[in-house]
Tab-separated table of C-alpha atoms in Angstrom:
chain	number	residue	atom	x	y	z
A	50	MET	CA	47.295	-2.840	45.447
A	51	SER	CA	45.380	-3.669	42.298
A	52	HIS	CA	44.089	-1.010	39.944
A	53	ALA	CA	40.581	-0.977	38.564
A	54	SER	CA	40.168	-1.764	34.896
A	55	PRO	CA	39.001	1.077	32.633
A	56	PRO	CA	35.241	1.161	32.126
A	57	THR	CA	33.934	-1.054	29.336
A	58	PRO	CA	32.382	0.997	26.498
A	59	PHE	CA	28.661	0.568	26.019
A	60	SER	CA	27.511	-1.686	23.219
A	61	PRO	CA	25.592	-0.031	20.350
A	62	ALA	CA	22.409	-1.598	21.711
A	63	ARG	CA	23.064	-0.209	25.193
A	64	ILE	CA	23.778	3.256	23.754
A	65	GLN	CA	20.451	3.168	21.891
A	66	GLU	CA	18.634	1.968	25.005
A	67	THR	CA	20.204	4.754	27.116
A	68	VAL	CA	19.246	7.416	24.558
A	69	GLN	CA	15.691	6.101	24.334
A	70	GLU	CA	15.328	6.117	28.134
A	71	ILE	CA	16.510	9.729	28.294
A	72	LEU	CA	14.294	10.865	25.407
A	73	SER	CA	11.233	9.217	26.885
A	74	ALA	CA	11.638	10.809	30.331
A	75	GLU	CA	9.314	13.656	31.223
A	76	ALA	CA	11.997	15.826	32.859
A	77	LEU	CA	15.325	17.051	31.548
A	78	PRO	CA	18.091	14.628	32.445
A	79	PRO	CA	20.636	15.581	35.129
A	80	ILE	CA	24.210	16.437	34.169
A	81	VAL	CA	26.470	13.722	35.542
A	82	GLN	CA	29.295	14.876	37.795
A	83	ALA	CA	32.995	14.058	37.994
A	84	GLY	CA	33.439	10.566	39.378
A	85	HIS	CA	30.896	9.056	37.020
A	86	PRO	CA	32.760	6.488	34.889
A	87	VAL	CA	31.217	7.648	31.608
A	88	LEU	CA	33.213	10.898	31.864
A	89	ARG	CA	36.475	8.915	31.958
A	90	GLN	CA	36.050	6.622	28.943
A	91	GLN	CA	36.504	7.377	25.296
A	92	ALA	CA	33.076	7.813	23.800
A	93	ALA	CA	32.072	5.611	20.917
A	94	ALA	CA	32.307	7.155	17.454
A	95	PHE	CA	28.859	7.782	16.036
A	96	ASP	CA	28.140	5.300	13.289
A	97	GLY	CA	24.395	4.909	13.353
A	98	GLN	CA	23.772	3.542	16.825
A	99	ILE	CA	20.589	5.629	16.964
A	100	THR	CA	18.215	6.634	14.173
A	101	ALA	CA	18.282	10.012	12.455
A	102	GLY	CA	15.072	10.941	14.275
A	103	GLU	CA	16.527	9.950	17.632
A	104	LEU	CA	19.675	11.918	16.884
A	105	ASP	CA	17.668	15.041	16.066
A	106	GLN	CA	15.689	14.635	19.306
A	107	LEU	CA	18.891	14.114	21.309
A	108	VAL	CA	20.532	17.216	19.815
A	109	ASP	CA	17.436	19.254	20.713
A	110	LEU	CA	17.390	17.839	24.240
A	111	MET	CA	21.084	18.558	24.758
A	112	LYS	CA	20.496	22.126	23.589
A	113	ARG	CA	17.721	22.556	26.153
A	114	VAL	CA	19.868	21.092	28.933
A	115	MET	CA	22.749	23.398	27.982
A	116	HIS	CA	20.440	26.426	28.042
A	117	GLU	CA	18.889	25.405	31.344
A	118	ALA	CA	22.248	24.894	33.070
A	119	PRO	CA	23.255	27.442	31.639
A	120	GLY	CA	26.438	26.726	29.722
A	121	VAL	CA	28.168	27.231	26.384
A	122	GLY	CA	28.625	23.562	25.527
A	123	LEU	CA	27.505	20.081	26.468
A	124	ALA	CA	28.855	16.643	25.510
A	125	ALA	CA	26.754	13.502	25.355
A	126	PRO	CA	28.809	11.794	28.105
A	127	GLN	CA	27.639	14.542	30.472
A	128	LEU	CA	24.155	13.014	30.137
A	129	GLY	CA	25.544	9.511	30.670
A	130	ILE	CA	25.715	8.692	26.948
A	131	PRO	CA	29.171	7.546	25.736
A	132	LEU	CA	28.664	8.818	22.229
A	133	GLN	CA	30.850	11.300	20.296
A	134	LEU	CA	28.307	14.110	20.110
A	135	ALA	CA	28.511	17.624	21.487
A	136	VAL	CA	26.553	20.842	21.178
A	137	LEU	CA	28.051	24.338	21.429
A	138	GLU	CA	26.593	27.837	21.600
A	139	ASP	CA	27.753	31.102	23.148
A	140	LYS	CA	25.328	34.011	22.963
A	141	PHE	CA	25.815	35.377	26.469
A	142	ASP	CA	26.083	39.118	26.986
A	143	VAL	CA	29.670	39.664	28.112
A	144	ASP	CA	31.411	42.768	29.431
A	145	PRO	CA	33.113	44.370	26.397
A	146	ASP	CA	36.453	44.618	28.190
A	147	ALA	CA	36.375	40.931	29.113
A	148	ALA	CA	35.267	39.997	25.597
A	149	ALA	CA	38.191	41.923	24.104
A	150	VAL	CA	40.812	40.373	26.422
A	151	ARG	CA	39.433	36.886	25.925
A	152	ASN	CA	38.765	37.270	22.197
A	153	ARG	CA	35.185	36.185	22.904
A	154	THR	CA	32.640	36.551	20.116
A	155	PRO	CA	29.175	35.000	19.765
A	156	LEU	CA	29.086	31.379	18.639
A	157	GLU	CA	25.964	30.253	16.821
A	158	PHE	CA	24.497	26.867	17.810
A	159	LEU	CA	26.486	23.965	16.434
A	160	ALA	CA	26.122	20.194	16.858
A	161	VAL	CA	29.176	18.057	16.065
A	162	LEU	CA	29.727	14.348	15.734
A	163	ASN	CA	33.095	12.588	15.952
A	164	PRO	CA	35.043	15.846	16.338
A	165	ARG	CA	38.831	16.092	16.250
A	166	TYR	CA	40.822	19.304	16.654
A	167	ARG	CA	44.394	20.339	16.067
A	168	ALA	CA	46.208	23.550	16.860
A	169	VAL	CA	46.797	26.081	14.162
A	170	GLY	CA	49.945	28.092	14.859
A	171	THR	CA	51.711	28.283	18.181
A	172	GLN	CA	49.888	31.033	20.038
A	173	ALA	CA	48.334	30.006	23.370
A	174	ALA	CA	46.003	31.685	25.809
A	175	ALA	CA	45.333	31.045	29.510
A	176	PHE	CA	42.037	31.725	31.248
A	177	PHE	CA	39.788	30.323	33.940
A	178	GLU	CA	37.371	27.607	32.831
A	179	GLY	CA	34.520	25.873	34.562
A	180	CYS	CA	32.544	22.760	33.695
A	181	LEU	CA	28.918	21.706	34.201
A	182	SER	CA	30.244	18.338	35.397
A	183	LEU	CA	32.455	19.891	38.102
A	184	ASN	CA	30.000	22.159	39.842
A	185	GLY	CA	31.405	24.988	41.898
A	186	LEU	CA	35.001	25.022	40.623
A	187	GLN	CA	37.100	26.982	38.167
A	188	ALA	CA	40.740	26.728	37.108
A	189	VAL	CA	43.111	28.211	34.590
A	190	VAL	CA	43.791	26.191	31.436
A	191	VAL	CA	46.416	27.012	28.799
A	192	ARG	CA	45.032	26.167	25.350
A	193	PRO	CA	45.883	26.857	21.714
A	194	GLU	CA	44.415	30.168	20.580
A	195	ARG	CA	43.364	28.806	17.195
A	196	VAL	CA	42.236	25.300	16.235
A	197	ARG	CA	40.940	23.466	13.186
A	198	LEU	CA	38.021	21.170	13.908
A	199	ASN	CA	37.093	18.240	11.729
A	200	PHE	CA	33.686	16.713	12.459
A	201	ASP	CA	30.565	15.175	10.995
A	202	GLU	CA	27.330	17.144	10.826
A	203	PRO	CA	24.182	15.451	12.187
A	204	GLY	CA	23.050	15.038	8.558
A	205	GLY	CA	26.133	12.928	7.892
A	206	LEU	CA	28.304	15.323	5.889
A	207	PRO	CA	31.949	15.800	6.916
A	208	ALA	CA	32.922	19.358	7.789
A	209	GLU	CA	35.950	21.406	8.751
A	210	ARG	CA	36.049	24.794	10.515
A	211	GLU	CA	38.612	26.990	12.209
A	212	PHE	CA	37.886	28.652	15.551
A	213	THR	CA	39.826	31.295	17.471
A	214	GLY	CA	39.789	32.767	20.945
A	215	TRP	CA	37.004	31.762	23.283
A	216	GLN	CA	35.220	29.790	20.552
A	217	ALA	CA	38.364	27.658	20.179
A	218	ARG	CA	38.381	27.125	23.954
A	219	ILE	CA	34.795	25.856	23.896
A	220	VAL	CA	35.561	23.531	20.974
A	221	GLN	CA	38.548	22.049	22.771
A	222	HIS	CA	36.747	21.682	26.132
A	223	GLU	CA	33.773	19.801	24.624
A	224	THR	CA	35.851	17.653	22.266
A	225	ASP	CA	38.062	16.656	25.207
A	226	HIS	CA	34.963	15.352	27.006
A	227	LEU	CA	34.495	12.785	24.231
A	228	GLN	CA	37.983	11.419	24.875
A	229	GLY	CA	37.447	11.045	28.623
A	230	THR	CA	39.416	14.213	29.427
A	231	LEU	CA	38.180	16.874	31.861
A	232	TYR	CA	39.501	20.414	31.931
A	233	VAL	CA	41.121	19.827	35.309
A	234	ASP	CA	43.420	17.304	33.613
A	235	ARG	CA	44.917	20.223	31.685
A	236	ALA	CA	44.556	22.889	34.390
A	237	GLU	CA	47.107	24.746	36.438
A	238	LEU	CA	46.035	23.168	39.704
A	239	ARG	CA	47.391	25.993	41.864
A	240	SER	CA	44.697	28.142	40.245
A	241	LEU	CA	41.854	25.825	41.265
A	242	SER	CA	39.220	28.002	42.939
A	243	GLY	CA	35.713	27.609	44.263
A	244	ASN	CA	33.175	29.812	42.543
A	245	ALA	CA	32.746	32.061	45.571
A	246	GLU	CA	36.491	32.579	45.900
A	247	TYR	CA	36.770	33.204	42.174
A	248	ALA	CA	34.026	35.818	42.320
A	249	ALA	CA	35.623	37.462	45.356
A	250	HIS	CA	39.195	37.559	44.114
A	251	TRP	CA	39.786	36.621	40.471
A	252	ALA	CA	36.727	37.712	38.445
A	253	GLU	CA	38.515	39.962	35.995
A	254	PRO	CA	39.148	39.708	32.239
A	255	GLY	CA	42.670	38.274	32.521
A	256	ILE	CA	44.525	36.003	34.939
A	257	GLY	CA	47.381	38.309	36.001
A	258	LYS	CA	46.141	38.953	39.545
A	259	ALA	CA	45.378	35.293	40.218
A	260	ARG	CA	48.632	34.142	38.684
A	261	SER	CA	50.658	36.412	40.909
A	262	ALA	CA	48.769	35.617	44.123
A	263	LEU	CA	48.322	31.874	43.623
A	264	GLY	CA	51.738	31.204	42.059
A	265	PHE	CA	51.061	29.407	38.784
A	266	LEU	CA	52.522	29.690	35.283
A	267	PRO	CA	55.921	31.062	36.306
A	268	GLY	CA	58.187	32.289	33.556
A	269	LEU	CA	55.497	32.968	30.939
A	270	PRO	CA	54.960	36.719	31.060
A	271	ASP	CA	53.073	36.899	27.782
A	272	LEU	CA	50.119	34.696	28.736
A	273	PRO	CA	48.132	37.168	30.813
A	274	LYS	CA	48.010	39.533	27.845
A	275	HIS	CA	45.904	37.196	25.718
């Protein structure tokens, strides 16, 4: 049996054409779902494929799509654009107990180009994640608790920031999108749950109950404490 070749990256001209088509549409663009090839290719590094004005419009559009969804992050490939651009923001009201367990604090709006992260320290945390491109599902992902992100700002300046807790999780999730990686690639698949089942059984600050009942992450007693 032959295997399909990986998708061919869009040319700079095709990226610009795609962005212009999306910006000129009257309605907000749909969020593409798992199975779309753009979610499985490495996005092109931003190097001027679109003008500064188009980039500003695209960032604003992505922000509106993220708010409408609603979500805490959105990567350009989720709109069918294979470009290394993501927007992040987390201002949701969260139960204080859940916020404390998950180390979740508000994240002001941030747009990043060409991001790369690396773990800082060895501490990890495990929590359920969802994705706007995998509607109706959640699964537990173990991720570094603290990361350092290097990226370019939309204005062109290089930047570096450290993120911890839930903010670090958002940063990793969205940056992974730009490398063709979905959260389910890193997930504990025995934890995979439909939203209704998650709400009925596992909607609590930590993962201890789900871990015990579904049988994932054996031998790591410290993780549910994070």
